[in-house]
Amino acid sequence: MNILVTGGTGFIGSHTLVELYQAGHRAVVVDNLCNSSQQVLGRVERLLGLAEGEIPFYEVDICDEQGLERMLERHSVDACIHFAGLKAVGESVEKPWLYYSNNIGGTLTLLKVMERHGCKNMVFSSSATVYGEAAAMPLVEDCPKGQCTNPYGWTKSMIEQVLTDVQRADAEWNIVLLRYFNPVGAHPSGLIGENPRGVPNNLMPYITQVAAGQRRELCIFGSDYPTPDGTGVRDYIHVCDLALSHIAALGAVARRCGLEVYNIGTGKGYSVLEMVQTFERVNGVKVPYRIGERRAGDVAECWCDPSKARRELGWQAKLGLEDMVRDSWHWQQSCGMP
């Protein structure tokens, strides 16, 4: 299949590109580079043994209807994996209009252009944040969607609703909503990984930057949660396992699945302290930390039941916490190389 990948130079997008090509697919990448670099594409091509520039790339924003139109006039695509969107929780609180206009407005524009070109197949990069503050664990796909705690989360929830309504109105659409839990890790080659601009929003890149001496210490937000060690528990998933879930989802789209929702996690919860201690033990490096106050909107624990994806897609996570911390540290040590 020929796949349009929006946001393809980002953390999850770049790892998914690798798996797409290794599975025999081809891709066209669209990214506005607001939080990534085109150099990532060169690293993906190097990793795959492709010539430089072999993967078609367009520096286009998903809100740019004419830019998307020109791209699809040149390339026939069978499906879209839609990653593109702003994703910083704190920034979404400060600039909600930006997140609603970009993430939701851009998706509406993308759908319009795709439909004009007869492409009605999509895998959407959603998030466990759509469940809100759920009352019980593990989370399953038919849990009611809850009250999101920030505009970023609401954009994911609203886009899910848009896509559900689009498919309900036109049965020719085939859409898979993948609700990610907490992606971490990096490609074991050390060529691609998570490289946020500015202060990291996620736990793992903050840990690796502290371990590398780029930041003084890690602040753990809260140690009085009702969890085994008092710190928050999350379902962390290796980004390479996550990338493979998109290949499985494309299979569902090809089988004309209608609309399906899948949790993408390991089904296991690890606390922040477990993450730090495992990182130190596996990599032989210290991570100084301090305990801070709880953050508003954080929940005590969040982990999923991923059995539907295993049963229907034939996908399950294979990499564990040790792989996640080892590959993250390898990437941190390698990411300065050309």
Short mmCIF file of C-alpha atoms in Angstrom, two decimals:
data_model
loop_
_atom_site.label_atom_id
_atom_site.label_comp_id
_atom_site.label_asym_id
_atom_site.label_seq_id
_atom_site.Cartn_x
_atom_site.Cartn_y
_atom_site.Cartn_z
CA MET A 1 0.00 0.00 0.00
CA ASN A 2 1.03 3.60 -0.53
CA ILE A 3 0.46 5.46 2.73
CA LEU A 4 0.16 9.18 3.43
CA VAL A 5 1.84 9.83 6.79
CA THR A 6 1.03 13.20 8.33
CA GLY A 7 3.48 14.27 11.02
CA GLY A 8 5.87 11.66 9.66
CA THR A 9 9.08 13.28 10.96
CA GLY A 10 7.86 13.23 14.58
CA PHE A 11 8.70 10.72 17.30
CA ILE A 12 6.02 8.10 16.59
CA GLY A 13 5.71 8.96 12.90
CA SER A 14 9.38 8.34 12.14
CA HIS A 15 9.38 4.95 13.88
CA THR A 16 6.21 4.00 12.01
CA LEU A 17 7.86 4.91 8.70
CA VAL A 18 10.57 2.35 9.43
CA GLU A 19 8.00 -0.37 10.11
CA LEU A 20 5.93 0.59 7.04
CA TYR A 21 8.86 0.08 4.69
CA GLN A 22 9.99 -3.08 6.43
CA ALA A 23 6.46 -4.45 5.96
CA GLY A 24 6.60 -3.73 2.22
CA HIS A 25 4.56 -0.51 2.14
CA ARG A 26 5.64 2.86 0.76
CA ALA A 27 4.96 6.33 2.17
CA VAL A 28 4.49 9.98 1.34
CA VAL A 29 5.33 12.22 4.30
CA VAL A 30 3.69 15.53 5.16
CA ASP A 31 4.98 17.61 8.10
CA ASN A 32 5.19 21.32 8.84
CA LEU A 33 8.37 20.73 10.94
CA CYS A 34 7.09 22.87 13.82
CA ASN A 35 8.38 20.33 16.35
CA SER A 36 10.73 18.15 14.30
CA SER A 37 13.41 18.26 11.62
CA GLN A 38 13.63 16.99 8.06
CA GLN A 39 16.96 15.44 9.09
CA VAL A 40 14.91 12.71 10.77
CA LEU A 41 13.80 11.53 7.34
CA GLY A 42 17.41 11.19 6.26
CA ARG A 43 18.09 9.02 9.29
CA VAL A 44 15.07 6.84 8.50
CA GLU A 45 16.31 6.41 4.93
CA ARG A 46 19.79 5.53 6.21
CA LEU A 47 18.35 3.00 8.62
CA LEU A 48 16.33 1.38 5.81
CA GLY A 49 19.18 1.46 3.28
CA LEU A 50 17.27 3.84 1.01
CA ALA A 51 18.78 6.60 -1.10
CA GLU A 52 18.61 10.13 0.29
CA GLY A 53 15.32 11.71 -0.74
CA GLU A 54 13.75 8.40 -1.73
CA ILE A 55 10.83 8.90 0.67
CA PRO A 56 8.73 11.74 -0.81
CA PHE A 57 8.45 14.66 1.64
CA TYR A 58 6.28 17.78 1.62
CA GLU A 59 6.71 20.59 4.13
CA VAL A 60 2.98 21.26 4.33
CA ASP A 61 0.68 22.07 7.22
CA ILE A 62 -2.49 19.96 7.44
CA CYS A 63 -4.48 23.20 7.57
CA ASP A 64 -3.12 24.11 4.12
CA GLU A 65 -5.81 22.76 1.79
CA GLN A 66 -4.03 23.84 -1.39
CA GLY A 67 -0.76 22.31 -0.23
CA LEU A 68 -2.44 18.99 0.54
CA GLU A 69 -4.27 19.15 -2.79
CA ARG A 70 -1.02 19.64 -4.74
CA MET A 71 0.60 16.73 -2.90
CA LEU A 72 -2.28 14.33 -3.61
CA GLU A 73 -2.36 15.39 -7.27
CA ARG A 74 1.18 13.99 -7.52
CA HIS A 75 0.77 10.89 -5.37
CA SER A 76 -1.99 8.30 -5.27
CA VAL A 77 -2.42 6.99 -1.73
CA ASP A 78 -4.40 4.04 -0.39
CA ALA A 79 -4.66 5.16 3.24
CA CYS A 80 -3.54 7.84 5.68
CA ILE A 81 -1.87 7.42 9.07
CA HIS A 82 -2.67 10.71 10.77
CA PHE A 83 -0.15 11.79 13.42
CA ALA A 84 0.04 15.52 12.71
CA GLY A 85 -1.04 17.81 15.53
CA LEU A 86 0.17 20.00 18.35
CA LYS A 87 0.69 17.97 21.52
CA ALA A 88 2.06 20.01 24.45
CA VAL A 89 -0.48 19.82 27.28
CA GLY A 90 0.69 23.00 29.03
CA GLU A 91 0.72 25.02 25.82
CA SER A 92 -2.79 23.79 25.01
CA VAL A 93 -4.02 25.32 28.28
CA GLU A 94 -2.33 28.62 27.44
CA LYS A 95 -3.37 28.68 23.77
CA PRO A 96 -6.55 26.60 23.42
CA TRP A 97 -7.64 28.37 20.22
CA LEU A 98 -4.39 27.30 18.56
CA TYR A 99 -4.95 23.65 19.44
CA TYR A 100 -8.59 23.57 18.40
CA SER A 101 -7.93 25.35 15.09
CA ASN A 102 -4.83 23.32 14.22
CA ASN A 103 -5.70 19.83 15.42
CA ILE A 104 -9.41 19.78 14.66
CA GLY A 105 -9.44 22.25 11.77
CA GLY A 106 -6.44 20.54 10.17
CA THR A 107 -8.10 17.13 10.42
CA LEU A 108 -11.27 18.47 8.77
CA THR A 109 -9.18 19.89 5.94
CA LEU A 110 -7.30 16.62 5.55
CA LEU A 111 -10.55 14.63 5.39
CA LYS A 112 -11.97 16.96 2.76
CA VAL A 113 -8.93 16.61 0.50
CA MET A 114 -8.68 12.85 1.01
CA GLU A 115 -12.33 12.41 0.06
CA ARG A 116 -11.87 14.47 -3.12
CA HIS A 117 -9.09 12.08 -4.12
CA GLY A 118 -11.06 8.92 -3.34
CA CYS A 119 -9.01 7.90 -0.30
CA LYS A 120 -11.34 6.91 2.53
CA ASN A 121 -9.03 4.90 4.78
CA MET A 122 -7.44 6.32 7.94
CA VAL A 123 -5.55 5.22 11.04
CA PHE A 124 -5.77 7.99 13.65
CA SER A 125 -3.26 8.67 16.39
CA SER A 126 -5.51 9.08 19.42
CA SER A 127 -4.74 8.92 23.13
CA ALA A 128 -5.77 7.37 26.41
CA THR A 129 -6.45 10.92 27.58
CA VAL A 130 -9.94 10.59 26.03
CA TYR A 131 -10.94 8.35 28.97
CA GLY A 132 -10.52 11.25 31.43
CA GLU A 133 -10.42 10.28 35.11
CA ALA A 134 -11.76 6.75 34.85
CA ALA A 135 -13.10 5.10 38.00
CA ALA A 136 -11.57 1.66 37.50
CA MET A 137 -8.59 -0.04 35.87
CA PRO A 138 -7.79 -1.52 33.46
CA LEU A 139 -9.32 0.68 30.80
CA VAL A 140 -11.19 -1.11 28.01
CA GLU A 141 -12.37 0.34 24.73
CA ASP A 142 -16.04 0.46 25.70
CA CYS A 143 -15.36 2.49 28.85
CA PRO A 144 -17.27 5.77 28.62
CA LYS A 145 -15.13 8.64 27.40
CA GLY A 146 -14.63 11.06 30.27
CA GLN A 147 -14.00 14.70 30.96
CA CYS A 148 -10.60 15.59 29.49
CA THR A 149 -8.36 17.70 31.69
CA ASN A 150 -6.87 19.96 29.00
CA PRO A 151 -7.57 21.28 25.47
CA TYR A 152 -5.05 18.87 23.91
CA GLY A 153 -7.05 15.95 25.29
CA TRP A 154 -10.29 17.47 24.09
CA THR A 155 -8.92 17.76 20.55
CA LYS A 156 -8.26 14.01 20.53
CA SER A 157 -11.73 13.28 21.88
CA MET A 158 -13.42 15.65 19.43
CA ILE A 159 -11.50 14.29 16.44
CA GLU A 160 -12.57 10.78 17.45
CA GLN A 161 -16.18 12.02 17.35
CA VAL A 162 -15.68 13.69 13.97
CA LEU A 163 -14.23 10.50 12.50
CA THR A 164 -17.02 8.40 14.03
CA ASP A 165 -19.66 10.66 12.48
CA VAL A 166 -17.88 10.69 9.10
CA GLN A 167 -17.80 6.89 8.97
CA ARG A 168 -21.39 6.63 10.16
CA ALA A 169 -22.50 8.96 7.39
CA ASP A 170 -20.49 7.19 4.67
CA ALA A 171 -19.83 3.46 5.05
CA GLU A 172 -17.07 3.61 2.44
CA TRP A 173 -14.79 5.11 5.09
CA ASN A 174 -12.64 2.67 7.08
CA ILE A 175 -11.15 4.21 10.20
CA VAL A 176 -9.11 2.80 13.08
CA LEU A 177 -8.71 4.88 16.24
CA LEU A 178 -5.59 3.86 18.16
CA ARG A 179 -5.66 5.06 21.77
CA TYR A 180 -2.01 5.22 22.82
CA PHE A 181 -0.94 4.99 26.40
CA ASN A 182 2.59 6.28 27.20
CA PRO A 183 5.10 5.91 24.34
CA VAL A 184 8.75 5.78 25.39
CA GLY A 185 12.03 4.32 24.10
CA ALA A 186 13.75 4.72 20.75
CA HIS A 187 14.87 2.65 17.80
CA PRO A 188 17.63 0.25 18.99
CA SER A 189 19.92 1.57 16.23
CA GLY A 190 20.15 4.90 18.07
CA LEU A 191 19.36 6.71 14.82
CA ILE A 192 15.87 7.97 15.73
CA GLY A 193 14.13 8.73 19.01
CA GLU A 194 12.26 11.39 20.95
CA ASN A 195 13.99 14.76 20.66
CA PRO A 196 11.67 17.45 22.06
CA ARG A 197 12.38 21.12 21.58
CA GLY A 198 12.77 23.02 24.84
CA VAL A 199 11.76 21.52 28.18
CA PRO A 200 10.44 17.96 27.72
CA ASN A 201 6.76 17.40 28.45
CA ASN A 202 7.19 13.64 28.89
CA LEU A 203 8.91 11.66 31.62
CA MET A 204 11.46 9.62 29.67
CA PRO A 205 13.26 12.40 27.77
CA TYR A 206 13.43 14.36 31.02
CA ILE A 207 15.04 11.36 32.74
CA THR A 208 17.59 10.93 29.95
CA GLN A 209 18.48 14.64 29.94
CA VAL A 210 19.01 14.58 33.72
CA ALA A 211 21.15 11.44 33.39
CA ALA A 212 23.21 13.17 30.69
CA GLY A 213 23.77 16.21 32.92
CA GLN A 214 21.72 18.53 30.72
CA ARG A 215 19.25 19.16 33.56
CA ARG A 216 19.95 19.29 37.29
CA GLU A 217 17.26 16.94 38.57
CA LEU A 218 13.94 15.30 37.86
CA CYS A 219 10.88 16.53 39.73
CA ILE A 220 8.47 13.71 40.59
CA PHE A 221 5.03 15.24 40.94
CA GLY A 222 3.48 13.69 44.04
CA SER A 223 4.45 10.76 46.28
CA ASP A 224 1.17 10.33 48.17
CA TYR A 225 -0.98 8.61 45.54
CA PRO A 226 -2.74 5.36 46.52
CA THR A 227 -0.15 3.29 44.61
CA PRO A 228 2.51 0.85 45.90
CA ASP A 229 5.22 3.52 46.23
CA GLY A 230 3.03 6.65 46.23
CA THR A 231 4.04 7.84 42.74
CA GLY A 232 1.81 7.83 39.67
CA VAL A 233 1.43 4.59 37.71
CA ARG A 234 1.26 4.56 33.91
CA ASP A 235 1.19 2.03 31.08
CA TYR A 236 4.45 2.69 29.22
CA ILE A 237 4.86 1.19 25.74
CA HIS A 238 7.99 0.97 23.61
CA VAL A 239 7.67 3.18 20.53
CA CYS A 240 8.74 0.29 18.25
CA ASP A 241 5.85 -1.83 19.55
CA LEU A 242 3.56 1.17 19.10
CA ALA A 243 4.77 1.67 15.52
CA LEU A 244 3.91 -1.94 14.69
CA SER A 245 0.33 -1.43 15.86
CA HIS A 246 -0.17 0.92 12.88
CA ILE A 247 0.88 -1.80 10.46
CA ALA A 248 -1.68 -4.12 12.07
CA ALA A 249 -4.31 -1.36 11.88
CA LEU A 250 -3.67 -0.93 8.14
CA GLY A 251 -4.56 -4.60 7.78
CA ALA A 252 -7.91 -3.91 9.43
CA VAL A 253 -8.50 -0.96 7.10
CA ALA A 254 -7.69 -3.13 4.07
CA ARG A 255 -10.30 -5.66 5.29
CA ARG A 256 -12.89 -2.84 5.31
CA CYS A 257 -13.31 -2.66 9.08
CA GLY A 258 -15.75 0.26 9.21
CA LEU A 259 -14.76 2.02 12.43
CA GLU A 260 -12.81 0.31 15.21
CA VAL A 261 -11.13 1.50 18.42
CA TYR A 262 -8.12 -0.17 20.03
CA ASN A 263 -6.12 0.43 23.19
CA ILE A 264 -2.39 0.34 22.47
CA GLY A 265 -0.44 -0.41 25.63
CA THR A 266 1.25 -3.27 27.45
CA GLY A 267 -1.49 -3.90 30.01
CA LYS A 268 1.03 -3.32 32.82
CA GLY A 269 1.43 -0.27 35.02
CA TYR A 270 4.79 1.05 36.23
CA SER A 271 5.28 3.86 38.73
CA VAL A 272 7.50 6.88 38.16
CA LEU A 273 9.93 5.60 40.80
CA GLU A 274 10.02 2.17 39.14
CA MET A 275 10.89 3.87 35.86
CA VAL A 276 13.71 5.86 37.48
CA GLN A 277 15.10 2.89 39.40
CA THR A 278 14.99 0.61 36.35
CA PHE A 279 16.74 3.27 34.27
CA GLU A 280 19.52 3.56 36.86
CA ARG A 281 19.97 -0.21 37.21
CA VAL A 282 19.96 -1.07 33.51
CA ASN A 283 22.14 1.83 32.37
CA GLY A 284 24.43 2.20 35.38
CA VAL A 285 23.81 5.93 35.71
CA LYS A 286 22.23 8.01 38.47
CA VAL A 287 19.14 10.16 38.01
CA PRO A 288 18.92 12.82 40.75
CA TYR A 289 15.32 13.60 41.66
CA ARG A 290 13.19 15.44 44.16
CA ILE A 291 9.58 15.03 45.20
CA GLY A 292 7.28 17.89 44.30
CA GLU A 293 3.60 18.65 44.67
CA ARG A 294 1.00 16.82 42.62
CA ARG A 295 0.17 18.36 39.26
CA ALA A 296 -3.40 19.43 38.62
CA GLY A 297 -5.19 16.91 36.41
CA ASP A 298 -2.83 13.99 37.07
CA VAL A 299 -4.47 10.71 38.03
CA ALA A 300 -3.05 8.07 40.37
CA GLU A 301 -2.92 5.29 37.80
CA CYS A 302 -3.75 4.68 34.15
CA TRP A 303 -3.27 1.38 32.36
CA CYS A 304 -5.20 -0.59 29.81
CA ASP A 305 -6.52 -3.95 28.76
CA PRO A 306 -5.00 -4.38 25.25
CA SER A 307 -6.62 -7.77 24.59
CA LYS A 308 -8.93 -6.49 21.82
CA ALA A 309 -5.90 -5.49 19.72
CA ARG A 310 -4.32 -8.88 20.33
CA ARG A 311 -7.53 -10.71 19.46
CA GLU A 312 -8.58 -8.71 16.38
CA LEU A 313 -5.35 -7.24 15.01
CA GLY A 314 -2.91 -9.96 16.03
CA TRP A 315 -0.81 -7.25 17.72
CA GLN A 316 0.67 -7.19 21.19
CA ALA A 317 3.58 -5.41 22.86
CA LYS A 318 6.71 -7.53 23.09
CA LEU A 319 9.28 -5.16 24.60
CA GLY A 320 9.52 -4.55 28.35
CA LEU A 321 10.58 -1.73 30.64
CA GLU A 322 14.27 -2.69 30.48
CA ASP A 323 14.19 -2.40 26.67
CA MET A 324 12.48 0.99 26.96
CA VAL A 325 15.07 2.50 29.30
CA ARG A 326 18.05 0.93 27.50
CA ASP A 327 17.00 2.20 24.08
CA SER A 328 16.12 5.64 25.46
CA TRP A 329 19.57 6.04 26.96
CA HIS A 330 21.27 4.77 23.79
CA TRP A 331 19.34 7.38 21.81
CA GLN A 332 20.25 10.14 24.27
CA GLN A 333 23.93 9.25 23.86
CA SER A 334 23.64 9.02 20.06
CA CYS A 335 21.28 11.85 19.15
CA GLY A 336 24.00 14.46 18.70
CA MET A 337 25.63 12.55 15.86
CA PRO A 338 25.02 13.65 12.24
#
